[in-house]
Every structure is written in structure tokens, then in C-alpha cells.
Short mmCIF file of C-alpha atoms in Angstrom, two decimals:
data_model
loop_
_atom_site.label_atom_id
_atom_site.label_comp_id
_atom_site.label_asym_id
_atom_site.label_seq_id
_atom_site.Cartn_x
_atom_site.Cartn_y
_atom_site.Cartn_z
CA UNK A 1 71.47 -203.88 38.33
CA UNK A 2 70.46 -202.17 41.53
CA UNK A 3 67.66 -199.64 41.22
CA UNK A 4 67.90 -196.18 42.75
CA UNK A 5 65.98 -197.21 45.88
CA UNK A 6 68.34 -200.04 46.71
CA UNK A 7 71.40 -199.84 48.93
CA UNK A 8 74.64 -201.71 48.16
CA UNK A 9 74.66 -203.00 51.73
CA UNK A 10 72.46 -203.26 54.82
CA UNK A 11 73.00 -201.31 58.02
CA UNK A 12 72.00 -201.89 61.62
CA UNK A 13 70.04 -199.25 63.52
CA UNK A 14 72.37 -196.86 65.44
CA UNK A 15 70.90 -195.66 68.71
CA UNK A 16 72.80 -193.40 71.10
CA UNK A 17 73.81 -196.32 73.32
CA UNK A 18 75.18 -198.15 70.26
CA UNK A 19 77.42 -195.19 69.47
CA UNK A 20 78.63 -194.89 73.04
CA UNK A 21 79.44 -198.58 73.23
CA UNK A 22 81.22 -198.40 69.88
CA UNK A 23 83.20 -195.45 71.13
CA UNK A 24 84.23 -197.40 74.23
CA UNK A 25 85.41 -200.32 72.10
CA UNK A 26 87.21 -197.99 69.72
CA UNK A 27 89.04 -196.23 72.54
CA UNK A 28 90.03 -199.56 74.07
CA UNK A 29 91.33 -200.93 70.76
CA UNK A 30 95.10 -201.52 70.68
CA UNK A 31 97.03 -198.70 69.06
CA UNK A 32 100.01 -200.84 68.04
CA UNK A 33 98.36 -201.12 64.64
CA UNK A 34 99.29 -197.52 63.96
CA UNK A 35 102.91 -198.02 64.90
CA UNK A 36 103.26 -201.23 62.90
CA UNK A 37 101.39 -200.32 59.74
CA UNK A 38 101.43 -196.59 59.52
CA UNK A 39 104.73 -195.20 60.76
CA UNK A 40 105.97 -194.97 57.19
CA UNK A 41 102.87 -193.01 56.22
CA UNK A 42 103.31 -190.24 58.77
CA UNK A 43 106.36 -188.57 57.24
CA UNK A 44 106.09 -185.77 54.65
CA UNK A 45 105.64 -184.51 50.96
CA UNK A 46 104.79 -181.44 48.69
CA UNK A 47 100.04 -177.58 45.45
CA UNK A 48 98.84 -175.75 45.09
CA UNK A 49 97.39 -175.27 46.87
CA UNK A 50 94.07 -174.45 46.05
CA UNK A 51 90.40 -173.92 46.35
CA UNK A 52 89.05 -172.45 49.49
CA UNK A 53 85.26 -172.54 49.16
CA UNK A 54 83.42 -173.35 52.38
CA UNK A 55 80.31 -175.48 52.71
CA UNK A 56 80.80 -177.09 56.05
CA UNK A 57 83.05 -177.00 59.13
CA UNK A 58 86.46 -177.09 61.02
CA UNK A 59 89.16 -175.05 63.02
CA UNK A 60 92.35 -172.95 64.11
CA UNK A 61 95.83 -172.81 65.83
CA UNK A 62 98.52 -171.22 68.06
CA UNK A 63 101.72 -169.24 67.46
CA UNK A 64 105.50 -169.49 67.48
CA UNK A 65 108.47 -167.42 66.33
CA UNK A 66 110.94 -168.39 63.62
CA UNK A 67 113.88 -166.92 61.72
CA UNK A 68 113.92 -165.61 58.17
CA UNK A 69 115.98 -167.90 55.91
CA UNK A 70 116.03 -167.40 52.17
CA UNK A 71 113.39 -169.39 50.25
CA UNK A 72 116.07 -171.44 48.52
CA UNK A 73 117.67 -172.42 51.84
CA UNK A 74 117.04 -176.05 52.60
CA UNK A 75 116.31 -177.47 55.99
CA UNK A 76 119.14 -178.74 58.12
CA UNK A 77 119.21 -181.45 60.75
CA UNK A 78 117.39 -179.34 63.31
CA UNK A 79 113.96 -180.26 61.94
CA UNK A 80 113.67 -183.72 60.45
CA UNK A 81 109.97 -183.15 59.68
CA UNK A 82 110.96 -180.79 56.86
CA UNK A 83 112.31 -183.68 54.77
CA UNK A 84 109.31 -184.93 52.79
CA UNK A 85 110.02 -188.44 51.50
CA UNK A 86 113.51 -187.47 50.44
CA UNK A 87 112.44 -184.08 49.03
CA UNK A 88 113.68 -181.17 51.08
CA UNK A 89 111.25 -178.29 51.33
CA UNK A 90 112.50 -174.77 51.96
CA UNK A 91 112.14 -173.53 55.50
CA UNK A 92 109.43 -171.01 56.32
CA UNK A 93 110.33 -167.70 54.69
CA UNK A 94 108.96 -164.18 54.82
CA UNK A 95 108.59 -163.01 51.23
CA UNK A 96 108.40 -159.47 49.94
CA UNK A 97 105.34 -158.30 48.05
CA UNK A 98 107.53 -157.74 44.99
CA UNK A 99 108.62 -161.41 45.04
CA UNK A 100 105.03 -162.60 45.13
CA UNK A 101 103.89 -160.06 42.57
CA UNK A 102 106.58 -161.36 40.22
CA UNK A 103 105.69 -164.98 40.98
CA UNK A 104 102.02 -164.44 40.11
CA UNK A 105 102.60 -162.21 37.05
CA UNK A 106 101.36 -159.20 38.96
CA UNK A 107 98.49 -161.08 40.63
CA UNK A 108 97.05 -161.64 37.17
CA UNK A 109 93.40 -162.60 37.04
CA UNK A 110 94.40 -165.53 34.83
CA UNK A 111 96.29 -167.00 37.80
CA UNK A 112 93.35 -166.95 40.22
CA UNK A 113 92.64 -170.41 41.64
CA UNK A 114 89.77 -169.50 43.96
CA UNK A 115 87.96 -166.62 45.60
CA UNK A 116 86.23 -167.01 48.94
CA UNK A 117 84.79 -165.26 51.93
CA UNK A 118 82.04 -162.66 52.14
CA UNK A 119 83.01 -161.15 55.49
CA UNK A 120 86.77 -161.53 55.01
CA UNK A 121 87.31 -162.07 51.28
CA UNK A 122 90.54 -163.60 50.06
CA UNK A 123 91.90 -164.74 46.71
CA UNK A 124 94.22 -167.66 45.99
CA UNK A 125 96.63 -167.38 43.04
CA UNK A 126 98.94 -169.91 41.46
CA UNK A 127 102.49 -168.81 40.78
CA UNK A 128 106.11 -169.79 40.37
CA UNK A 129 109.14 -168.62 42.35
CA UNK A 130 112.42 -167.62 40.74
CA UNK A 131 113.78 -171.08 41.55
CA UNK A 132 110.85 -172.56 39.55
CA UNK A 133 109.00 -173.95 42.56
CA UNK A 134 105.26 -173.79 41.99
CA UNK A 135 103.30 -172.07 44.75
CA UNK A 136 99.80 -171.06 45.80
CA UNK A 137 99.46 -167.55 47.23
CA UNK A 138 96.51 -166.63 49.45
CA UNK A 139 95.98 -162.88 49.52
CA UNK A 140 93.80 -161.61 52.34
CA UNK A 141 91.51 -158.62 52.32
CA UNK A 142 93.26 -155.52 53.70
CA UNK A 143 90.95 -155.43 56.72
CA UNK A 144 91.33 -159.11 57.61
CA UNK A 145 94.50 -158.74 59.71
CA UNK A 146 94.96 -155.05 60.59
CA UNK A 147 97.86 -155.79 62.97
CA UNK A 148 100.98 -157.41 61.58
CA UNK A 149 102.21 -159.27 64.64
CA UNK A 150 99.23 -161.61 65.20
CA UNK A 151 99.30 -162.56 61.52
CA UNK A 152 103.05 -163.25 61.59
CA UNK A 153 102.77 -165.34 64.74
CA UNK A 154 99.96 -167.45 63.29
CA UNK A 155 101.76 -167.95 59.98
CA UNK A 156 105.13 -168.78 61.56
CA UNK A 157 103.50 -171.39 63.78
CA UNK A 158 101.79 -173.12 60.86
CA UNK A 159 105.02 -172.85 58.89
CA UNK A 160 106.77 -175.16 61.35
CA UNK A 161 104.62 -178.09 60.21
CA UNK A 162 106.00 -180.42 57.54
CA UNK A 163 104.10 -183.58 56.59
CA UNK A 164 103.28 -185.55 53.45
CA UNK A 165 99.59 -185.44 54.33
CA UNK A 166 99.56 -181.62 54.35
CA UNK A 167 99.82 -178.97 51.71
CA UNK A 168 102.74 -177.36 53.54
CA UNK A 169 102.99 -173.63 54.26
CA UNK A 170 106.22 -172.27 52.75
CA UNK A 171 106.04 -168.68 53.93
CA UNK A 172 104.09 -165.48 54.23
CA UNK A 173 104.22 -161.78 53.39
CA UNK A 174 103.42 -159.04 55.87
CA UNK A 175 104.41 -155.80 54.19
CA UNK A 176 102.41 -152.60 54.72
CA UNK A 177 98.74 -153.55 54.51
CA UNK A 178 99.48 -156.75 52.60
CA UNK A 179 98.85 -160.11 54.29
CA UNK A 180 99.61 -163.19 52.19
CA UNK A 181 100.31 -166.89 52.74
CA UNK A 182 102.49 -169.00 50.42
CA UNK A 183 101.97 -172.76 50.17
CA UNK A 184 102.84 -175.67 47.92
CA UNK A 185 100.81 -175.79 44.73
CA UNK A 186 98.48 -178.74 44.22
CA UNK A 187 97.66 -179.12 40.50
CA UNK A 188 94.90 -181.74 40.48
CA UNK A 189 91.77 -180.12 41.92
CA UNK A 190 89.87 -180.77 45.12
CA UNK A 191 88.01 -183.64 46.74
CA UNK A 192 84.78 -181.76 46.03
CA UNK A 193 85.54 -181.79 42.30
CA UNK A 194 86.44 -185.51 42.18
CA UNK A 195 83.66 -186.63 44.52
CA UNK A 196 80.70 -184.41 43.68
CA UNK A 197 81.41 -183.14 40.15
CA UNK A 198 83.27 -186.01 38.47
CA UNK A 199 83.27 -186.19 34.69
CA UNK A 200 84.76 -189.51 33.55
CA UNK A 201 84.18 -191.91 36.45
CA UNK A 202 83.06 -191.82 40.08
CA UNK A 203 85.64 -192.16 42.81
CA UNK A 204 86.27 -195.78 43.73
CA UNK A 205 85.65 -197.02 47.25
CA UNK A 206 89.34 -197.83 47.75
CA UNK A 207 90.25 -194.22 46.96
CA UNK A 208 87.53 -192.85 49.22
CA UNK A 209 88.93 -194.84 52.12
CA UNK A 210 92.44 -193.66 51.29
CA UNK A 211 91.20 -190.08 51.45
CA UNK A 212 89.64 -190.73 54.86
CA UNK A 213 92.83 -192.32 56.23
CA UNK A 214 95.17 -189.65 54.85
CA UNK A 215 93.03 -186.87 56.32
CA UNK A 216 92.89 -188.61 59.69
CA UNK A 217 96.67 -188.94 59.57
CA UNK A 218 97.00 -185.24 58.73
CA UNK A 219 94.85 -184.31 61.72
CA UNK A 220 96.75 -186.72 63.97
CA UNK A 221 100.05 -185.13 62.91
CA UNK A 222 98.78 -181.61 63.53
CA UNK A 223 97.43 -182.65 66.93
CA UNK A 224 100.77 -184.23 67.87
CA UNK A 225 102.47 -180.91 67.03
CA UNK A 226 100.06 -178.87 69.13
CA UNK A 227 97.95 -177.67 66.18
CA UNK A 228 94.69 -179.49 66.91
CA UNK A 229 92.37 -176.80 65.56
CA UNK A 230 91.39 -176.47 61.90
CA UNK A 231 89.00 -173.94 60.34
CA UNK A 232 86.18 -175.02 58.06
CA UNK A 233 87.23 -178.59 57.28
CA UNK A 234 85.38 -179.60 54.12
CA UNK A 235 85.80 -181.24 50.73
CA UNK A 236 87.26 -178.05 49.23
CA UNK A 237 90.11 -178.12 51.76
CA UNK A 238 91.33 -181.49 50.45
CA UNK A 239 93.65 -181.08 47.45
CA UNK A 240 95.40 -183.54 45.14
CA UNK A 241 99.14 -183.37 44.46
CA UNK A 242 101.08 -184.37 41.33
CA UNK A 243 100.62 -188.07 42.12
CA UNK A 244 96.93 -187.65 43.00
CA UNK A 245 97.54 -188.19 46.70
CA UNK A 246 95.00 -186.25 48.80
CA UNK A 247 96.45 -183.56 51.08
CA UNK A 248 94.89 -181.31 53.71
CA UNK A 249 95.31 -177.62 52.95
CA UNK A 250 97.42 -175.66 55.43
CA UNK A 251 95.26 -172.60 54.79
CA UNK A 252 92.61 -174.02 57.11
CA UNK A 253 95.08 -173.89 60.01
CA UNK A 254 94.65 -170.11 60.04
CA UNK A 255 91.48 -168.10 60.33
CA UNK A 256 90.49 -165.84 57.46
CA UNK A 257 90.88 -162.86 59.78
CA UNK A 258 91.92 -162.04 63.31
CA UNK A 259 88.30 -161.96 64.46
CA UNK A 260 86.79 -164.02 61.65
CA UNK A 261 84.26 -166.78 62.15
CA UNK A 262 85.62 -170.31 62.23
CA UNK A 263 82.69 -171.81 60.33
CA UNK A 264 80.68 -171.02 57.26
CA UNK A 265 77.22 -169.56 57.55
CA UNK A 266 75.63 -172.95 56.74
CA UNK A 267 74.47 -173.88 60.22
CA UNK A 268 73.39 -177.38 59.11
CA UNK A 269 77.04 -178.45 59.10
CA UNK A 270 78.18 -176.56 62.21
CA UNK A 271 79.07 -178.48 65.41
CA UNK A 272 76.32 -178.03 68.00
CA UNK A 273 78.74 -176.77 70.66
CA UNK A 274 79.87 -173.97 68.37
CA UNK A 275 76.27 -172.78 68.11
CA UNK A 276 76.08 -172.73 71.90
CA UNK A 277 79.42 -171.18 72.81
CA UNK A 278 80.97 -169.77 69.63
CA UNK A 279 84.21 -171.57 70.52
CA UNK A 280 86.17 -174.04 68.42
CA UNK A 281 87.65 -177.13 70.05
CA UNK A 282 89.58 -180.17 68.77
CA UNK A 283 86.33 -182.13 69.09
CA UNK A 284 84.75 -179.68 66.63
CA UNK A 285 87.28 -180.84 64.05
CA UNK A 286 86.21 -184.44 64.62
CA UNK A 287 82.60 -183.42 63.99
CA UNK A 288 83.61 -181.88 60.67
CA UNK A 289 85.59 -185.02 59.84
CA UNK A 290 82.36 -186.96 60.37
CA UNK A 291 80.64 -184.84 57.72
CA UNK A 292 83.47 -185.70 55.32
CA UNK A 293 82.95 -189.42 56.01
CA UNK A 294 79.30 -188.98 55.06
CA UNK A 295 80.37 -187.23 51.86
CA UNK A 296 82.67 -190.13 50.98
CA UNK A 297 79.94 -192.68 51.65
CA UNK A 298 77.15 -190.91 49.81
CA UNK A 299 78.95 -189.02 47.07
CA UNK A 300 76.67 -186.15 48.06
CA UNK A 301 76.68 -183.32 50.58
CA UNK A 302 74.05 -184.41 53.12
CA UNK A 303 73.45 -182.43 56.36
CA UNK A 304 74.56 -184.49 59.39
CA UNK A 305 71.17 -184.36 61.13
CA UNK A 306 69.45 -185.76 58.07
CA UNK A 307 72.09 -188.47 57.66
CA UNK A 308 71.74 -189.57 61.28
CA UNK A 309 67.95 -189.78 60.85
CA UNK A 310 68.47 -192.02 57.82
CA UNK A 311 70.86 -194.23 59.80
CA UNK A 312 68.47 -194.60 62.74
CA UNK A 313 65.52 -195.35 60.44
CA UNK A 314 67.49 -197.82 58.29
CA UNK A 315 66.54 -195.61 55.34
CA UNK A 316 70.00 -195.71 53.80
CA UNK A 317 69.31 -195.95 50.09
CA UNK A 318 69.65 -192.19 49.79
CA UNK A 319 72.77 -192.18 51.98
CA UNK A 320 74.90 -194.72 50.10
CA UNK A 321 76.28 -193.87 46.68
CA UNK A 322 74.68 -196.06 44.01
CA UNK A 323 77.96 -195.89 42.06
CA UNK A 324 79.60 -198.09 44.72
CA UNK A 325 77.66 -201.23 43.84
CA UNK A 326 80.01 -204.20 43.73
CA UNK A 327 82.81 -202.37 45.55
CA UNK A 328 81.37 -201.72 49.00
CA UNK A 329 80.93 -204.67 51.34
CA UNK A 330 78.30 -204.82 54.04
CA UNK A 331 80.91 -204.89 56.82
CA UNK A 332 82.86 -201.91 55.45
CA UNK A 333 79.68 -199.89 55.00
CA UNK A 334 78.57 -200.62 58.56
CA UNK A 335 81.99 -199.65 59.94
CA UNK A 336 82.07 -196.33 58.11
CA UNK A 337 78.57 -195.47 59.30
CA UNK A 338 79.67 -196.35 62.83
CA UNK A 339 82.69 -194.04 62.62
CA UNK A 340 80.65 -191.19 61.14
CA UNK A 341 78.04 -191.60 63.88
CA UNK A 342 80.73 -191.43 66.55
CA UNK A 343 82.21 -188.27 65.06
CA UNK A 344 78.78 -186.64 64.94
CA UNK A 345 77.84 -187.25 68.57
CA UNK A 346 76.19 -184.16 70.08
CA UNK A 347 78.44 -184.32 73.16
CA UNK A 348 82.03 -183.41 72.16
CA UNK A 349 83.62 -185.68 74.77
CA UNK A 350 81.96 -188.71 73.17
CA UNK A 351 83.74 -188.20 69.84
CA UNK A 352 86.94 -190.14 68.98
CA UNK A 353 90.30 -188.43 68.64
CA UNK A 354 92.35 -188.48 65.39
CA UNK A 355 94.63 -191.26 66.60
CA UNK A 356 91.64 -193.53 67.21
CA UNK A 357 90.24 -192.66 63.80
CA UNK A 358 93.51 -193.63 62.12
CA UNK A 359 93.46 -197.00 63.91
CA UNK A 360 89.86 -197.63 62.83
CA UNK A 361 90.41 -196.62 59.19
CA UNK A 362 93.51 -198.73 58.53
CA UNK A 363 91.53 -202.03 58.31
CA UNK A 364 89.21 -200.42 55.73
CA UNK A 365 92.00 -199.82 53.23
CA UNK A 366 91.78 -201.65 49.89
CA UNK A 367 94.42 -201.95 47.16
CA UNK A 368 96.95 -200.35 49.50
CA UNK A 369 99.84 -201.00 47.12
CA UNK A 370 98.20 -199.27 44.15
CA UNK A 371 99.34 -195.69 43.46
CA UNK A 372 96.69 -193.05 43.99
CA UNK A 373 96.66 -192.01 40.33
CA UNK A 374 95.76 -195.59 39.40
CA UNK A 375 92.87 -195.65 41.90
CA UNK A 376 91.73 -192.34 40.41
CA UNK A 377 91.70 -193.83 36.93
CA UNK A 378 94.68 -191.82 35.71
CA UNK A 379 96.89 -194.23 33.74
CA UNK A 380 100.03 -192.11 34.00
CA UNK A 381 100.38 -189.38 36.59
CA UNK A 382 102.78 -187.42 34.37
CA UNK A 383 100.47 -187.45 31.35
CA UNK A 384 97.17 -186.19 32.74
CA UNK A 385 96.56 -183.90 29.75
CA UNK A 386 97.24 -184.64 26.07
CA UNK A 387 99.84 -182.36 24.52
CA UNK A 388 99.14 -180.41 21.35
CA UNK A 389 101.37 -181.04 18.29
CA UNK A 390 103.44 -177.99 19.25
CA UNK A 391 103.62 -179.25 22.82
CA UNK A 392 104.86 -182.61 21.55
CA UNK A 393 107.50 -180.81 19.47
CA UNK A 394 108.66 -178.95 22.57
CA UNK A 395 108.80 -182.23 24.48
CA UNK A 396 111.15 -183.50 21.75
CA UNK A 397 113.07 -180.21 22.07
CA UNK A 398 112.44 -179.57 18.37
CA UNK A 399 113.67 -175.98 18.30
CA UNK A 400 113.31 -175.74 14.53
CA UNK A 401 109.56 -176.35 14.75
CA UNK A 402 109.27 -173.78 17.52
CA UNK A 403 111.21 -171.27 15.43
CA UNK A 404 108.88 -171.78 12.46
CA UNK A 405 105.78 -171.23 14.60
CA UNK A 406 107.15 -168.09 16.23
CA UNK A 407 108.31 -166.66 12.89
CA UNK A 408 104.86 -167.25 11.40
CA UNK A 409 102.91 -165.67 14.29
CA UNK A 410 105.10 -162.55 14.30
CA UNK A 411 104.05 -159.95 16.87
CA UNK A 412 100.29 -160.54 16.90
CA UNK A 413 100.40 -161.62 20.54
CA UNK A 414 101.93 -158.32 21.67
CA UNK A 415 99.27 -156.19 23.30
CA UNK A 416 99.54 -152.57 22.16
CA UNK A 417 102.21 -153.28 19.57
CA UNK A 418 100.45 -151.18 16.95
CA UNK A 419 100.24 -148.24 19.34
CA UNK A 420 103.95 -148.46 20.05
CA UNK A 421 104.84 -148.37 16.36
CA UNK A 422 102.54 -145.41 15.68
CA UNK A 423 104.81 -142.97 17.54
CA UNK A 424 108.07 -144.37 16.22
CA UNK A 425 109.27 -141.00 14.90
CA UNK A 426 108.85 -139.10 18.20
CA UNK A 427 112.54 -139.13 19.06
CA UNK A 428 115.83 -140.31 17.64
CA UNK A 429 116.12 -142.70 20.60
CA UNK A 430 112.78 -144.25 19.72
CA UNK A 431 113.92 -144.70 16.13
CA UNK A 432 117.17 -146.32 17.28
CA UNK A 433 115.22 -148.62 19.58
CA UNK A 434 112.96 -149.76 16.77
CA UNK A 435 115.95 -150.19 14.47
CA UNK A 436 117.57 -152.54 16.99
CA UNK A 437 114.36 -154.59 17.09
CA UNK A 438 114.26 -154.74 13.29
CA UNK A 439 117.90 -155.85 13.31
CA UNK A 440 117.01 -158.61 15.73
CA UNK A 441 113.97 -159.66 13.68
CA UNK A 442 116.00 -159.88 10.47
CA UNK A 443 118.66 -161.99 12.15
CA UNK A 444 115.99 -164.17 13.80
CA UNK A 445 114.44 -164.84 10.41
CA UNK A 446 117.85 -165.82 8.97
CA UNK A 447 118.65 -167.95 12.06
CA UNK A 448 121.64 -165.77 12.91
CA UNK A 449 120.94 -166.18 16.59
CA UNK A 450 123.98 -164.36 17.98
CA UNK A 451 123.15 -161.22 15.99
CA UNK A 452 119.48 -161.58 16.96
CA UNK A 453 120.44 -161.70 20.65
CA UNK A 454 122.47 -158.51 20.26
CA UNK A 455 119.64 -156.68 18.51
CA UNK A 456 116.95 -157.76 20.97
CA UNK A 457 119.22 -156.96 23.92
CA UNK A 458 119.67 -153.39 22.67
CA UNK A 459 115.89 -153.07 22.36
CA UNK A 460 115.24 -154.48 25.85
CA UNK A 461 117.98 -152.48 27.58
CA UNK A 462 116.53 -149.14 26.45
CA UNK A 463 113.32 -150.09 28.28
CA UNK A 464 111.09 -147.63 26.41
CA UNK A 465 108.75 -150.34 25.11
CA UNK A 466 107.84 -153.77 26.48
CA UNK A 467 107.31 -156.72 24.14
CA UNK A 468 106.68 -160.32 25.25
CA UNK A 469 107.51 -161.48 21.72
CA UNK A 470 110.98 -159.93 21.89
CA UNK A 471 111.66 -161.76 25.16
CA UNK A 472 110.31 -164.98 23.64
CA UNK A 473 112.43 -164.64 20.51
CA UNK A 474 115.55 -163.90 22.50
CA UNK A 475 114.72 -166.91 24.70
CA UNK A 476 114.65 -169.17 21.66
CA UNK A 477 117.91 -167.66 20.43
CA UNK A 478 119.49 -168.48 23.79
CA UNK A 479 118.18 -172.06 23.51
CA UNK A 480 119.71 -172.33 20.04
CA UNK A 481 122.99 -171.12 21.59
CA UNK A 482 122.89 -173.67 24.47
CA UNK A 483 122.23 -170.97 27.08
CA UNK A 484 119.35 -172.57 29.00
CA UNK A 485 119.49 -170.36 32.11
CA UNK A 486 119.23 -167.17 30.06
CA UNK A 487 116.48 -168.72 27.95
CA UNK A 488 114.46 -169.61 31.04
CA UNK A 489 114.74 -166.09 32.44
CA UNK A 490 113.48 -164.55 29.19
CA UNK A 491 110.62 -167.05 28.91
CA UNK A 492 109.52 -166.22 32.44
CA UNK A 493 109.70 -162.51 31.66
CA UNK A 494 107.49 -163.09 28.62
CA UNK A 495 104.99 -164.85 30.89
CA UNK A 496 105.04 -161.95 33.37
CA UNK A 497 104.10 -159.56 30.55
CA UNK A 498 101.57 -161.94 28.98
CA UNK A 499 100.41 -164.48 31.65
CA UNK A 500 98.26 -166.62 29.34
CA UNK A 501 100.56 -166.82 26.31
CA UNK A 502 101.24 -170.49 25.66
CA UNK A 503 104.53 -169.81 23.83
CA UNK A 504 106.04 -168.48 27.07
CA UNK A 505 105.23 -171.77 28.82
CA UNK A 506 106.57 -173.87 25.95
CA UNK A 507 109.86 -171.97 26.01
CA UNK A 508 110.10 -172.48 29.76
CA UNK A 509 109.49 -176.20 29.26
CA UNK A 510 112.26 -176.55 26.69
CA UNK A 511 114.69 -174.59 28.88
CA UNK A 512 113.79 -176.74 31.90
CA UNK A 513 114.28 -179.92 29.86
CA UNK A 514 117.71 -178.63 28.81
CA UNK A 515 118.49 -178.08 32.51
CA UNK A 516 117.38 -181.61 33.45
CA UNK A 517 114.30 -180.47 35.39
CA UNK A 518 111.83 -182.86 33.81
CA UNK A 519 109.02 -182.63 36.39
CA UNK A 520 108.85 -178.85 36.16
CA UNK A 521 109.09 -179.10 32.37
CA UNK A 522 106.11 -181.49 32.27
CA UNK A 523 103.99 -179.01 34.22
CA UNK A 524 105.00 -176.16 31.91
CA UNK A 525 104.11 -178.31 28.89
CA UNK A 526 100.75 -179.14 30.41
CA UNK A 527 99.97 -175.49 31.12
CA UNK A 528 101.10 -174.49 27.64
CA UNK A 529 98.93 -177.12 25.98
CA UNK A 530 95.93 -176.13 28.09
CA UNK A 531 96.33 -172.49 27.09
CA UNK A 532 96.93 -173.33 23.43
CA UNK A 533 93.85 -175.56 23.33
CA UNK A 534 91.76 -172.88 25.00
CA UNK A 535 93.02 -170.33 22.47
CA UNK A 536 92.08 -172.56 19.53
CA UNK A 537 88.51 -173.14 20.81
CA UNK A 538 87.79 -169.45 21.40
#
């Protein structure tokens, strides 16, 4: 076993002339390798989009106008980049605040994914559109973009990008003082979580190199589309999709405010030219990419200046991750150090461009045929969380079991239910409303689902009182009556009223299974099981 002061490989000393010579060789390397081996990797795909914390550096973008198609409208032949590996993403759409409020259950605190930014604070929420597409919604501080037009122009420009290496921007909202971005939802955490704060196993070298290549490809794509600038590129901007493929967040393609800083306050990770001029350039992005390469090599967040000192002094035992013993060859380690050193050159013009980085990273790929979830140690990408017994019953579409559970729990999950019943004699209308609910409850207990639907519908239509349990019970009645669409609508309404109620997610899952939407159903089952497990441990 290697002790903590040993390195899994040996490195040469990197002086400035070594880096410049390496850069010359890298720039002169044939680029056919990209065309031959990577053309199939530069297409497109779908999270969340996600955490936004900043610890190091990156960049920005330009603007362009676009129309306003409905979110369900699919792309046509005018933009082939919108087709992501056979999955058509909706074109960029301008949402209303009511649509996004509904999608996030009223911007419920339970749906917060991340909060970030001291000078221009913003919050990212997870949500679901009416068509069941999962989304991430970034809500800016009211003062971040005081003028609507600059925000719209920035968002529309980013919304033209479609690539499998990006978390794609689906739309925005610019209504009154509200400024929001809507992106794909990425459900499987960030690079920072998997690299720095892993729980079960460290990230394998093959996966680390896949992350590096995919990010370089994302930057190359953005550069080819005229979007070479990216703000605050760091390990929290890299998110994992359903299949555990790493994606670059589209949120970094826009600043956090019209006049916001492009880098975090941690000057140790800021490109030197930004300290001199305050301007972001494409070369600044390359510098930030170099810090990510160091992260992947070390498994730690080491300031670039310190890392370069270690490289020059051959003191690399603290730079290389001890968890990589047996996986990292001497040649691969030397090559990654060389690329990081090139990216971190003090003179911007001496840094490689994204296309050169892609060409240099392709030979470092290992186990290229293995799916990402396998490299991440996830045996089955669809079963990343064990289902509870009730979750398993819902997966089997065992409606009888679900009925028994809901009958037993009654109305204890209704917030304020006791208060509502305490003024039941105020008016005749109130009494009639409660009578219709009692009629529905009696029929629900006897499994007379048609009568139960009628009773609950009378209660809901009056609108005097709101009950997530009534919506949930009517949803199950619809499922028992083979009315999946109606059941899904009621289950979603129950979730809007009670965002962390696991029964609402289970009902959505069963309805989605009945509609043949298995992927969405799996996510609803996972969320339901997570919430149920959390409830049982509290």
C-alpha cells in the first residue's frame, strides 16, 4: 500500500519553456482526431439543473432575438441542434410567472436546490411543467436585472444552444420585476459532491477523464456557436443527468446580474488578467478549466499558484489523489499535469483553445464503451434509490394497497384540517360542502369510486376549503376508474398544496405508469420514497 507521502506516478519538472514548447506541439497536433473519434459526441441531450455555488472561476455571452413558441412545441428542421440524441427538446419559451409558480408548488422552500450570491443573490428550484417535464428554475434577486430587455436578450441567446454536453436552457420569465431562467433538471448532484464529498467510493480515473473531455466538448460547442464566455466555471457548475453523464450548466452562460462580477471573491482562483483589467475573455475560461483539471487530479480544491509550485518542485504527493493508486499511469498523470499547466499560463495567449483541449483529452479516455453510471459505481441508472414497500406496491400498480394506506392515514396530512372543521356550522353552504366530503369519504371507504368522485368533486368545486387529501383520494378513484389523465392532474394538485407529501408523488407515479411514461414514473417513485423515508426517520 502506498503511504500518504507517496505519489501514484512521477512527474517531470515543468518550467515556463516546457509549457510553451508543449503548447506549440499541442497546437501543431493534427485535429483529424476530433472529426474521426468525436463527431458522434458533439450532438445533444437533456437537470436539473442545479447547484450554483461558486468557489473558483469562468465567464459570459452575447445576445440574439427569438420567437415565443409554446413550451410543448417541438423543434422543426430549422435547428438540427435542438434534437438531442433522438430526444426533441422544446424550443426556447418565455414562461409566465404563474406557470413557474405552479411548476414549483409556489416556489416552495422544499423545492430549493441551491442558493447563491451575496451581491446578487439567486435561488434555484426544482419543478415540473404541466407536460411533466422536470425543470430547474433560477430566480434572480429583484435588483439583479432592473431592465427587462438586456435580460431577455441574454436569455434568448443562450436559449439557442442545444447540446448533449450542456444542461440546456429551455426558457425564461421576464414579467414585472421577476427575472427567471428555466433549464433541464439534473437529478444526480454536482461534480463537487462526487469528487470532494463522496460517500461510497471515490471517483475512478476513467470517469474523471470523461468529465474533463465532456466539459472541453461543451466549451468547444459554445465557442463554435459564438458563446465563448462562461461565468464562474467550477465543480458546482458540472451536473449529472439521469444516466450520470456530466453536463455543463447553462446558468453560467449568463451573469448573475447586468453589472455583476464574473468571478467569485476568492482571488486565488481568479485569472491574473481579470485582476489587472476586470475583463473576461475566452482565455479566462481556459484558465478556469485548468483549475478543474487540478481538481480532477487531486480530488481536492488546490489554488492554482500552489499547484504550479508543487509541479515545479516535483512535490506532487499532495497534488495527486491517493485514491487513484493502481488506476493512474505515469504517462497519463504527466499529460494531465501538462494540460493543466498550459491552461494556467499567466499570459492568456499562451493557453490552448477548447478544440485543442478536446484533441489532447481523447487519448486519455479509458473504458470508453462503459456507461457513465457504471463508471460511477451505480449498477442500474434507473434504480439509484431503494423504494419503500409502498413505493414497490406503486411500481406494481397495486391500487388496493394504496387504497388501504390512504384509508388508514385519513386526513392527518391536511394542514389546518381541524381549523376548517371547527367552523362547519357558519353557513348552510359550509354544511353542504362538508356533507359532500363526508359522502365522498363514505363511498371511498366502501370502494364505490364513482360516487366518491361525485362527492369529492362537489367539495372541490365549491372552493371554500382546500384539502390535499381530497385531491389525492379523488386521484385514486380516477385510477380505479381507468382515468389516468384526471388522476395525474389531481395528484399534481395535491403536490401543489402539500409539496413534500409522498402520497402525491406515488399517485403521480401510478398515473404516469398507466400512461406509459415509465421514466417520469421512476423519478416520481424515487422522490416519493425519499420523502417517505425522511418522514419515517423524523
